[in-house]
Amino acid sequence: MKLFGWYFKSNLLVRILLGLILGAVCGITFGPAMAWVSPFGVIFIRLLKMIVMPVILFTLTVGAASVHPSQLGRVGAKSLLIYMITTGFAVSFGLICGNLFQPGKGMQIAAGATEGIKADVSAPSLVDTLINLVPVNPFGVIADGNVLPVIFFCLIFGIGLAYVRNSEDEQISRSGETVFRFFNGGAQIMYLVVHWILQYAPIGVFALIADVFGKQGAEAFGPLGWTTLAVYLAFVGHMLLVYGGMLLVFKISPLAFFSKAKEAIVTAFVTRSSGGTLPVSMDTAGSKMGISQGVYSFSLPLGATVNMDGTAIYQGVCAIFVGFAIGAPLTFSQQLTIIATSLLASIGTAGVPGAGAIMLMMVLESVGLKVEPGSPVAMAYGMIFGIDALLDMGRTACNVTGDLAVTCVVAKTEKEMDLSAWQKDKQHVLVDTAVAD
Ligand code: ASP
């Protein structure tokens, strides 16, 4: 009983980190024998996925209905533009790190690494992506968990609701208000459910990490260590330099930002899903960063779908790796092509575990590196695929950090950020220092 008391009273992040460390230790010590814990991890991911659609549905509708349509247009355009710019930086950063570290140089490629890899991947065209934004059946896309068309529908519904709420006809405006209250109530309920699910997070984290390390721990520290290092340094560098720099430019303290974002970053790291982390990042933006719902309920789901800086970095470094590994380092013009395709591929990457690795095939093929079974390219790709879970953790953490950083900038410039949420931190620091003195 005392154990339960401690569990619920201790700090959530401490518990999550404890789960992470214990999971890694158990995974490395007991290896594949830890596979029996994996259902606990699967349950955690399922719990998060369970609430993604209702969270988007309720909060985005409330968000869109709360702001004036003209302002919503600005928020949308601004978020998209900054997302694209940061992703451009990300893929260039990945290529620079790849060129510096030259992962894959002189690597021995194991035969048979390509088993089970599909070779036929074609890039979804930009036109197709745009067409698919418009759902034929809104309820169908909600049931399928297809985020982009759901965002599209909720936006239109929410904007419609904003007009109805503000109607001059009192009867119409009252009915609009009722619908608004219903969705607002739904959003509040979902936040409560998020808090409950987070109580299970430490157990879920333990299981997920023990499983990954049990299966892949040894390889990660082996011959692919250099690639892992290059990718991770690029993630950390991008997070500190690009996001940190961007926040500084807009007079937001990067230190306070990372301290507020840490729960979302850790959740992204262990779940390997930006989509799954959405409830946590939305909660972070609303309750910790003081960002108005009108901004974050739109920009975060959008970011979790189209803004994948970590994935773009990973694709840059891995393309360089494959080039070196097959003895044909990428030329400058090939690297320019990689920048363009990685940008598109990261937009098209779903915020679910492992999606970036599938899109990597498309990026490689854009520079003529066809992943054909048995070919050296496929073997090099197979090696990367083998440690994908570890790389996915870092890239998802980077993806989610990017979503939150851009959301902060958009909110601050739109004056949709409660600055007292950030000043409180300062006061705490002052009080803490005074106490320590
Ligand atoms: N797992 C990543 C995410 O959800 C996507 C990827 O695989 O790159 O953000």
CSV table of C-alpha atoms and ligand atoms in Angstrom, one decimal:
chain,number,residue,atom,x,y,z
A,1,MET,CA,0.0,0.0,0.0
A,2,LYS,CA,2.9,2.3,0.9
A,3,LEU,CA,4.3,1.6,-2.5
A,4,PHE,CA,1.1,2.8,-4.2
A,5,GLY,CA,1.2,5.9,-2.0
A,6,TRP,CA,4.7,6.7,-3.2
A,7,TYR,CA,3.8,6.0,-6.8
A,8,PHE,CA,1.1,8.5,-6.9
A,9,LYS,CA,2.7,11.1,-4.8
A,10,SER,CA,6.2,11.2,-6.4
A,11,ASN,CA,7.0,13.4,-9.4
A,12,LEU,CA,5.7,12.0,-12.6
A,13,LEU,CA,8.8,12.8,-14.6
A,14,VAL,CA,11.0,11.2,-12.0
A,15,ARG,CA,8.9,8.1,-12.3
A,16,ILE,CA,9.0,8.1,-16.1
A,17,LEU,CA,12.8,8.5,-16.0
A,18,LEU,CA,13.1,5.7,-13.5
A,19,GLY,CA,11.0,3.5,-15.8
A,20,LEU,CA,13.3,4.4,-18.7
A,21,ILE,CA,16.6,3.6,-16.8
A,22,LEU,CA,15.2,0.4,-15.3
A,23,GLY,CA,13.9,-0.6,-18.7
A,24,ALA,CA,17.3,-0.1,-20.4
A,25,VAL,CA,19.1,-1.9,-17.6
A,26,CYS,CA,16.7,-4.9,-17.7
A,27,GLY,CA,16.7,-5.0,-21.5
A,28,ILE,CA,20.5,-5.1,-21.8
A,29,THR,CA,20.8,-7.5,-18.9
A,30,PHE,CA,18.1,-10.0,-19.9
A,31,GLY,CA,18.0,-9.4,-23.6
A,32,PRO,CA,15.1,-10.9,-25.7
A,33,ALA,CA,13.9,-12.6,-22.5
A,34,MET,CA,12.3,-9.3,-21.6
A,35,ALA,CA,9.8,-9.7,-24.5
A,36,TRP,CA,7.1,-10.7,-22.0
A,37,VAL,CA,6.8,-7.1,-20.8
A,38,SER,CA,5.9,-5.8,-24.3
A,39,PRO,CA,2.1,-6.0,-23.9
A,40,PHE,CA,2.4,-3.4,-21.1
A,41,GLY,CA,4.1,-1.1,-23.6
A,42,VAL,CA,1.5,-1.9,-26.3
A,43,ILE,CA,-1.2,-1.0,-23.9
A,44,PHE,CA,0.4,2.4,-23.2
A,45,ILE,CA,0.7,3.2,-26.9
A,46,ARG,CA,-2.9,2.1,-27.4
A,47,LEU,CA,-4.1,4.3,-24.5
A,48,LEU,CA,-2.5,7.3,-26.1
A,49,LYS,CA,-3.8,6.5,-29.5
A,50,MET,CA,-7.2,6.0,-28.1
A,51,ILE,CA,-7.5,9.6,-27.2
A,52,VAL,CA,-5.8,11.2,-30.2
A,53,MET,CA,-8.9,11.5,-32.4
A,54,PRO,CA,-11.3,12.7,-29.6
A,55,VAL,CA,-8.6,15.2,-28.5
A,56,ILE,CA,-8.2,16.6,-32.0
A,57,LEU,CA,-11.9,16.6,-32.7
A,58,PHE,CA,-12.9,18.5,-29.5
A,59,THR,CA,-10.0,20.8,-29.0
A,60,LEU,CA,-9.5,21.8,-32.7
A,61,THR,CA,-13.2,22.5,-33.1
A,62,VAL,CA,-13.3,24.6,-29.9
A,63,GLY,CA,-10.1,26.3,-30.9
A,64,ALA,CA,-11.3,27.2,-34.4
A,65,ALA,CA,-14.7,28.3,-33.0
A,66,SER,CA,-12.9,30.5,-30.4
A,67,VAL,CA,-10.9,32.7,-32.7
A,68,HIS,CA,-12.0,35.1,-35.3
A,69,PRO,CA,-11.7,33.5,-38.8
A,70,SER,CA,-9.4,36.2,-40.1
A,71,GLN,CA,-7.0,35.5,-37.2
A,72,LEU,CA,-7.2,31.8,-37.8
A,73,GLY,CA,-6.0,32.3,-41.3
A,74,ARG,CA,-2.9,34.2,-40.1
A,75,VAL,CA,-2.1,31.6,-37.4
A,76,GLY,CA,-2.4,28.8,-40.0
A,77,ALA,CA,-0.2,30.5,-42.6
A,78,LYS,CA,2.4,31.5,-40.1
A,79,SER,CA,2.7,28.1,-38.5
A,80,LEU,CA,3.1,26.4,-41.9
A,81,LEU,CA,5.7,28.8,-43.0
A,82,ILE,CA,7.8,28.5,-39.9
A,83,TYR,CA,7.4,24.7,-39.9
A,84,MET,CA,8.8,24.6,-43.5
A,85,ILE,CA,11.7,26.9,-42.7
A,86,THR,CA,12.8,24.9,-39.6
A,87,THR,CA,12.5,21.6,-41.6
A,88,GLY,CA,14.7,23.2,-44.3
A,89,PHE,CA,17.3,23.9,-41.6
A,90,ALA,CA,16.9,20.4,-40.2
A,91,VAL,CA,17.7,18.5,-43.4
A,92,SER,CA,20.7,20.8,-44.2
A,93,PHE,CA,21.9,20.2,-40.6
A,94,GLY,CA,21.6,16.5,-41.1
A,95,LEU,CA,23.6,16.6,-44.3
A,96,ILE,CA,26.3,18.7,-42.6
A,97,CYS,CA,26.6,16.3,-39.7
A,98,GLY,CA,26.6,13.4,-42.2
A,99,ASN,CA,29.5,14.9,-44.1
A,100,LEU,CA,31.4,15.7,-41.0
A,101,PHE,CA,31.0,12.2,-39.4
A,102,GLN,CA,30.9,10.3,-42.7
A,103,PRO,CA,29.0,7.4,-41.2
A,104,GLY,CA,29.2,4.1,-43.1
A,105,LYS,CA,32.7,4.8,-44.4
A,106,GLY,CA,34.5,1.4,-44.5
A,107,MET,CA,31.6,-0.4,-43.0
A,108,GLN,CA,31.2,-4.1,-43.5
A,109,ILE,CA,27.7,-4.8,-44.8
A,110,ALA,CA,26.3,-8.1,-43.5
A,111,ALA,CA,24.7,-10.3,-46.1
A,112,GLY,CA,21.0,-11.1,-45.7
A,113,ALA,CA,20.3,-7.8,-44.0
A,114,THR,CA,17.6,-7.1,-46.6
A,115,GLU,CA,15.2,-9.8,-45.7
A,116,GLY,CA,11.7,-8.6,-45.4
A,117,ILE,CA,12.3,-5.1,-46.9
A,118,LYS,CA,9.8,-4.0,-49.5
A,119,ALA,CA,11.4,-2.3,-52.5
A,120,ASP,CA,8.4,-0.8,-54.2
A,121,VAL,CA,7.9,2.6,-52.6
A,122,SER,CA,6.7,5.5,-54.7
A,123,ALA,CA,6.5,9.1,-53.6
A,124,PRO,CA,3.0,10.5,-53.0
A,125,SER,CA,2.8,13.5,-55.3
A,126,LEU,CA,2.1,16.9,-53.9
A,127,VAL,CA,-1.2,17.1,-55.8
A,128,ASP,CA,-2.3,13.8,-54.3
A,129,THR,CA,-1.4,15.0,-50.8
A,130,LEU,CA,-3.4,18.2,-51.4
A,131,ILE,CA,-6.4,16.3,-52.8
A,132,ASN,CA,-6.4,13.9,-49.9
A,133,LEU,CA,-6.7,16.8,-47.5
A,134,VAL,CA,-10.4,17.0,-48.3
A,135,PRO,CA,-12.3,14.0,-46.8
A,136,VAL,CA,-15.0,12.4,-48.8
A,137,ASN,CA,-16.5,11.1,-45.6
A,138,PRO,CA,-15.5,13.0,-42.4
A,139,PHE,CA,-16.7,10.1,-40.2
A,140,GLY,CA,-14.7,7.7,-42.2
A,141,VAL,CA,-11.4,9.6,-41.8
A,142,ILE,CA,-12.1,9.9,-38.1
A,143,ALA,CA,-12.6,6.2,-37.9
A,144,ASP,CA,-9.5,5.5,-39.9
A,145,GLY,CA,-7.4,7.9,-37.7
A,146,ASN,CA,-6.4,9.9,-40.7
A,147,VAL,CA,-5.2,13.1,-39.1
A,148,LEU,CA,-4.9,15.7,-42.0
A,149,PRO,CA,-8.4,15.4,-43.4
A,150,VAL,CA,-9.8,15.4,-39.8
A,151,ILE,CA,-7.9,18.7,-39.2
A,152,PHE,CA,-9.4,20.0,-42.4
A,153,PHE,CA,-12.9,19.1,-41.5
A,154,CYS,CA,-12.7,20.3,-37.8
A,155,LEU,CA,-11.3,23.6,-39.0
A,156,ILE,CA,-14.2,24.2,-41.4
A,157,PHE,CA,-16.7,23.0,-38.8
A,158,GLY,CA,-15.1,25.2,-36.1
A,159,ILE,CA,-15.1,28.2,-38.3
A,160,GLY,CA,-18.7,27.6,-39.2
A,161,LEU,CA,-19.4,27.4,-35.5
A,162,ALA,CA,-17.7,30.7,-34.9
A,163,TYR,CA,-20.0,32.4,-37.4
A,164,VAL,CA,-23.1,30.7,-35.9
A,165,ARG,CA,-22.1,31.7,-32.3
A,166,ASN,CA,-21.8,35.3,-33.4
A,167,SER,CA,-25.0,35.3,-35.4
A,168,GLU,CA,-27.3,38.3,-35.0
A,169,ASP,CA,-30.3,36.0,-34.8
A,170,GLU,CA,-30.4,35.2,-31.1
A,171,GLN,CA,-31.9,31.8,-31.6
A,172,ILE,CA,-29.2,30.7,-34.0
A,173,SER,CA,-26.4,32.1,-31.8
A,174,ARG,CA,-27.9,30.3,-28.7
A,175,SER,CA,-27.9,27.0,-30.5
A,176,GLY,CA,-24.3,27.7,-31.7
A,177,GLU,CA,-23.4,28.4,-28.0
A,178,THR,CA,-24.9,25.0,-27.0
A,179,VAL,CA,-22.8,23.1,-29.6
A,180,PHE,CA,-19.7,25.1,-28.5
A,181,ARG,CA,-20.3,24.1,-24.8
A,182,PHE,CA,-20.7,20.5,-25.8
A,183,PHE,CA,-17.3,20.5,-27.6
A,184,ASN,CA,-15.7,22.5,-24.8
A,185,GLY,CA,-16.9,20.0,-22.3
A,186,GLY,CA,-15.6,17.1,-24.4
A,187,ALA,CA,-12.2,18.8,-24.5
A,188,GLN,CA,-12.1,19.3,-20.7
A,189,ILE,CA,-12.9,15.6,-20.3
A,190,MET,CA,-10.2,14.5,-22.6
A,191,TYR,CA,-7.6,16.6,-20.7
A,192,LEU,CA,-8.7,14.8,-17.5
A,193,VAL,CA,-8.3,11.4,-19.2
A,194,VAL,CA,-4.8,12.5,-20.4
A,195,HIS,CA,-3.8,13.0,-16.8
A,196,TRP,CA,-5.1,9.6,-15.8
A,197,ILE,CA,-3.2,7.9,-18.7
A,198,LEU,CA,0.0,9.7,-17.7
A,199,GLN,CA,-0.2,7.9,-14.3
A,200,TYR,CA,0.4,4.7,-16.2
A,201,ALA,CA,3.2,6.2,-18.3
A,202,PRO,CA,6.1,5.0,-16.1
A,203,ILE,CA,5.0,1.4,-16.4
A,204,GLY,CA,4.4,1.7,-20.1
A,205,VAL,CA,7.8,3.4,-20.6
A,206,PHE,CA,9.6,0.6,-18.7
A,207,ALA,CA,8.0,-2.0,-20.9
A,208,LEU,CA,8.7,-0.2,-24.2
A,209,ILE,CA,12.4,0.5,-23.4
A,210,ALA,CA,13.1,-3.0,-21.9
A,211,ASP,CA,11.7,-4.5,-25.1
A,212,VAL,CA,13.7,-2.2,-27.5
A,213,PHE,CA,17.0,-2.7,-25.5
A,214,GLY,CA,16.3,-6.4,-25.1
A,215,LYS,CA,16.1,-6.8,-28.9
A,216,GLN,CA,18.5,-4.1,-30.2
A,217,GLY,CA,20.7,-3.0,-27.4
A,218,ALA,CA,23.8,-4.9,-28.4
A,219,GLU,CA,23.6,-3.8,-32.1
A,220,ALA,CA,23.1,-0.2,-31.1
A,221,PHE,CA,26.5,-0.1,-29.3
A,222,GLY,CA,28.2,-2.1,-32.1
A,223,PRO,CA,29.2,-1.1,-35.6
A,224,LEU,CA,26.3,1.3,-36.1
A,225,GLY,CA,27.3,3.3,-33.0
A,226,TRP,CA,28.9,6.0,-35.2
A,227,THR,CA,25.8,6.6,-37.2
A,228,THR,CA,23.7,6.7,-34.1
A,229,LEU,CA,26.0,9.2,-32.6
A,230,ALA,CA,26.0,11.4,-35.8
A,231,VAL,CA,22.2,11.3,-35.9
A,232,TYR,CA,21.8,12.1,-32.2
A,233,LEU,CA,24.3,15.0,-32.3
A,234,ALA,CA,22.4,16.5,-35.2
A,235,PHE,CA,19.2,16.2,-33.2
A,236,VAL,CA,20.6,17.8,-30.1
A,237,GLY,CA,22.4,20.5,-32.2
A,238,HIS,CA,19.2,21.3,-34.1
A,239,MET,CA,17.2,21.5,-30.9
A,240,LEU,CA,19.7,23.8,-29.2
A,241,LEU,CA,20.8,25.9,-32.1
A,242,VAL,CA,17.8,26.2,-34.4
A,243,TYR,CA,15.0,26.1,-31.8
A,244,GLY,CA,17.0,27.7,-29.1
A,245,GLY,CA,18.1,30.5,-31.5
A,246,MET,CA,14.6,31.0,-32.9
A,247,LEU,CA,13.2,31.3,-29.3
A,248,LEU,CA,15.8,33.8,-28.3
A,249,VAL,CA,15.1,35.9,-31.4
A,250,PHE,CA,11.5,36.1,-30.2
A,251,LYS,CA,12.5,36.8,-26.6
A,252,ILE,CA,11.4,33.4,-25.2
A,253,SER,CA,13.8,31.8,-22.7
A,254,PRO,CA,15.1,28.5,-24.2
A,255,LEU,CA,15.9,27.3,-20.7
A,256,ALA,CA,12.3,27.8,-19.5
A,257,PHE,CA,11.0,26.3,-22.8
A,258,PHE,CA,12.9,23.1,-22.4
A,259,SER,CA,12.0,22.8,-18.8
A,260,LYS,CA,8.3,23.2,-19.6
A,261,ALA,CA,8.5,20.9,-22.6
A,262,LYS,CA,10.4,18.1,-20.9
A,263,GLU,CA,7.4,15.8,-20.3
A,264,ALA,CA,6.3,16.0,-23.9
A,265,ILE,CA,9.9,15.4,-25.1
A,266,VAL,CA,10.3,12.3,-22.9
A,267,THR,CA,6.9,11.0,-23.9
A,268,ALA,CA,7.8,11.5,-27.6
A,269,PHE,CA,11.1,9.7,-27.0
A,270,VAL,CA,9.6,6.6,-25.5
A,271,THR,CA,6.4,6.4,-27.5
A,272,ARG,CA,8.1,7.1,-30.9
A,273,SER,CA,5.0,8.8,-32.0
A,274,SER,CA,4.3,12.5,-32.5
A,275,GLY,CA,0.6,11.7,-32.9
A,276,GLY,CA,0.6,9.7,-29.7
A,277,THR,CA,2.3,12.5,-27.9
A,278,LEU,CA,-0.2,15.1,-29.0
A,279,PRO,CA,-2.4,15.0,-25.8
A,280,VAL,CA,0.8,15.6,-23.7
A,281,SER,CA,2.1,18.4,-25.9
A,282,MET,CA,-1.3,20.1,-26.0
A,283,ASP,CA,-1.5,20.0,-22.3
A,284,THR,CA,2.0,21.4,-22.0
A,285,ALA,CA,1.2,24.3,-24.4
A,286,GLY,CA,-2.0,25.1,-22.7
A,287,SER,CA,-1.3,24.7,-19.0
A,288,LYS,CA,2.4,25.2,-18.8
A,289,MET,CA,3.3,27.6,-21.6
A,290,GLY,CA,0.1,29.7,-21.3
A,291,ILE,CA,-0.6,29.5,-25.0
A,292,SER,CA,-4.2,30.1,-26.0
A,293,GLN,CA,-6.3,27.1,-27.3
A,294,GLY,CA,-7.0,29.0,-30.5
A,295,VAL,CA,-3.4,28.6,-31.5
A,296,TYR,CA,-2.1,25.3,-30.1
A,297,SER,CA,-5.2,23.3,-30.9
A,298,PHE,CA,-4.5,24.1,-34.5
A,299,SER,CA,-0.7,24.3,-34.7
A,300,LEU,CA,0.2,21.2,-32.7
A,301,PRO,CA,-1.9,18.6,-34.6
A,302,LEU,CA,-0.8,20.3,-37.8
A,303,GLY,CA,2.8,20.1,-36.6
A,304,ALA,CA,2.5,16.5,-35.5
A,305,THR,CA,1.5,15.7,-39.0
A,306,VAL,CA,3.6,17.8,-41.3
A,307,ASN,CA,6.5,19.1,-39.2
A,308,MET,CA,9.1,16.3,-38.8
A,309,ASP,CA,12.5,18.0,-38.3
A,310,GLY,CA,14.0,15.0,-36.6
A,311,THR,CA,12.8,12.8,-39.4
A,312,ALA,CA,14.4,15.1,-42.0
A,313,ILE,CA,17.7,15.1,-40.1
A,314,TYR,CA,17.7,11.4,-39.9
A,315,GLN,CA,17.0,11.1,-43.6
A,316,GLY,CA,19.9,13.4,-44.4
A,317,VAL,CA,22.4,11.5,-42.2
A,318,CYS,CA,21.2,8.1,-43.4
A,319,ALA,CA,21.3,9.0,-47.0
A,320,ILE,CA,25.0,9.9,-46.5
A,321,PHE,CA,25.5,6.7,-44.6
A,322,VAL,CA,24.1,4.6,-47.4
A,323,GLY,CA,26.2,6.5,-50.0
A,324,PHE,CA,29.4,5.8,-48.0
A,325,ALA,CA,28.4,2.2,-47.1
A,326,ILE,CA,28.1,1.2,-50.8
A,327,GLY,CA,31.3,3.0,-51.7
A,328,ALA,CA,29.5,5.8,-53.7
A,329,PRO,CA,29.5,9.0,-51.5
A,330,LEU,CA,26.7,11.4,-52.4
A,331,THR,CA,27.7,14.2,-54.8
A,332,PHE,CA,26.8,17.8,-54.0
A,333,SER,CA,23.9,17.9,-56.4
A,334,GLN,CA,22.6,14.6,-55.0
A,335,GLN,CA,22.6,16.2,-51.6
A,336,LEU,CA,20.6,19.2,-52.9
A,337,THR,CA,18.0,16.7,-54.2
A,338,ILE,CA,18.0,15.0,-50.8
A,339,ILE,CA,17.1,18.4,-49.2
A,340,ALA,CA,14.0,18.8,-51.4
A,341,THR,CA,12.8,15.2,-51.1
A,342,SER,CA,13.4,15.0,-47.4
A,343,LEU,CA,11.4,18.1,-46.9
A,344,LEU,CA,8.5,16.5,-48.8
A,345,ALA,CA,9.0,13.1,-47.3
A,346,SER,CA,9.0,14.5,-43.8
A,347,ILE,CA,5.7,16.3,-44.5
A,348,GLY,CA,4.2,13.0,-45.8
A,349,THR,CA,5.6,11.0,-42.8
A,350,ALA,CA,2.9,9.9,-40.4
A,351,GLY,CA,3.5,10.7,-36.7
A,352,VAL,CA,3.7,7.0,-35.8
A,353,PRO,CA,6.6,4.8,-34.9
A,354,GLY,CA,8.9,3.8,-37.8
A,355,ALA,CA,7.1,5.9,-40.5
A,356,GLY,CA,10.3,7.8,-41.2
A,357,ALA,CA,12.2,4.7,-42.1
A,358,ILE,CA,9.7,3.8,-44.7
A,359,MET,CA,9.9,7.3,-46.2
A,360,LEU,CA,13.7,7.0,-46.2
A,361,MET,CA,13.4,4.5,-49.1
A,362,MET,CA,11.6,7.2,-51.1
A,363,VAL,CA,14.4,9.7,-50.3
A,364,LEU,CA,17.1,7.3,-51.4
A,365,GLU,CA,15.3,6.5,-54.6
A,366,SER,CA,15.2,10.1,-55.5
A,367,VAL,CA,19.0,10.1,-55.9
A,368,GLY,CA,19.0,6.8,-57.8
A,369,LEU,CA,19.8,4.6,-54.8
A,370,LYS,CA,17.1,2.0,-55.4
A,371,VAL,CA,16.3,-0.3,-52.5
A,372,GLU,CA,16.2,-3.5,-54.6
A,373,PRO,CA,16.3,-6.8,-52.7
A,374,GLY,CA,19.9,-8.1,-52.6
A,375,SER,CA,21.5,-4.9,-53.8
A,376,PRO,CA,24.2,-3.1,-51.7
A,377,VAL,CA,21.8,-0.2,-51.2
A,378,ALA,CA,19.2,-2.5,-49.7
A,379,MET,CA,21.8,-4.1,-47.4
A,380,ALA,CA,22.9,-0.7,-46.2
A,381,TYR,CA,19.3,0.3,-45.7
A,382,GLY,CA,18.7,-2.9,-43.9
A,383,MET,CA,21.4,-2.1,-41.3
A,384,ILE,CA,19.8,1.3,-40.6
A,385,PHE,CA,16.4,-0.4,-40.4
A,386,GLY,CA,17.8,-2.7,-37.7
A,387,ILE,CA,18.4,0.1,-35.3
A,388,ASP,CA,15.4,2.1,-36.3
A,389,ALA,CA,13.7,2.0,-32.9
A,390,LEU,CA,16.7,3.8,-31.3
A,391,LEU,CA,16.9,6.4,-34.1
A,392,ASP,CA,13.1,6.9,-34.0
A,393,MET,CA,13.2,7.8,-30.3
A,394,GLY,CA,15.5,10.8,-31.0
A,395,ARG,CA,13.8,11.9,-34.1
A,396,THR,CA,10.3,11.9,-32.6
A,397,ALA,CA,11.6,13.9,-29.6
A,398,CYS,CA,13.1,16.4,-32.0
A,399,ASN,CA,9.8,16.5,-34.0
A,400,VAL,CA,7.7,17.2,-31.0
A,401,THR,CA,10.2,19.8,-29.7
A,402,GLY,CA,9.9,21.6,-33.0
A,403,ASP,CA,6.1,21.6,-32.9
A,404,LEU,CA,6.1,23.2,-29.5
A,405,ALA,CA,8.9,25.7,-30.3
A,406,VAL,CA,7.1,26.9,-33.4
A,407,THR,CA,3.8,27.0,-31.5
A,408,CYS,CA,5.4,29.3,-28.9
A,409,VAL,CA,6.7,31.6,-31.6
A,410,VAL,CA,3.4,31.8,-33.4
A,411,ALA,CA,1.5,32.4,-30.1
A,412,LYS,CA,4.0,35.1,-28.9
A,413,THR,CA,3.9,37.0,-32.1
A,414,GLU,CA,0.1,36.7,-32.3
A,415,LYS,CA,-0.1,37.9,-28.6
A,416,GLU,CA,-1.9,34.7,-27.8
A,417,MET,CA,0.5,33.7,-25.0
A,418,ASP,CA,-0.1,34.4,-21.3
A,419,LEU,CA,3.4,35.8,-20.4
A,420,SER,CA,2.7,35.3,-16.7
A,421,ALA,CA,3.0,31.6,-17.2
A,422,TRP,CA,6.7,32.3,-18.0
A,423,GLN,CA,7.2,34.9,-15.3
A,424,LYS,CA,6.1,32.5,-12.6
A,425,ASP,CA,9.1,30.4,-13.4
A,426,LYS,CA,11.4,33.4,-12.9
A,427,GLN,CA,9.8,34.1,-9.5
A,428,HIS,CA,10.3,30.5,-8.5
A,429,VAL,CA,14.0,30.7,-9.4
A,430,LEU,CA,14.3,33.9,-7.4
A,431,VAL,CA,12.5,32.4,-4.4
A,432,ASP,CA,14.5,29.2,-4.7
A,433,THR,CA,17.8,31.2,-4.8
A,434,ALA,CA,16.7,33.3,-1.8
A,435,VAL,CA,15.8,30.2,0.1
A,436,ALA,CA,19.1,28.6,-0.8
A,437,ASP,CA,21.0,31.8,0.3
B,1,ASP,N1,8.1,8.3,-35.3
B,1,ASP,C1,8.1,9.6,-35.9
B,1,ASP,C2,7.1,10.5,-35.3
B,1,ASP,O1,6.0,10.1,-34.9
B,1,ASP,C3,8.0,9.6,-37.4
B,1,ASP,C4,9.2,8.9,-37.9
B,1,ASP,O2,9.2,7.7,-37.9
B,1,ASP,O3,10.1,9.6,-38.4
B,1,ASP,O4,7.3,11.7,-35.2
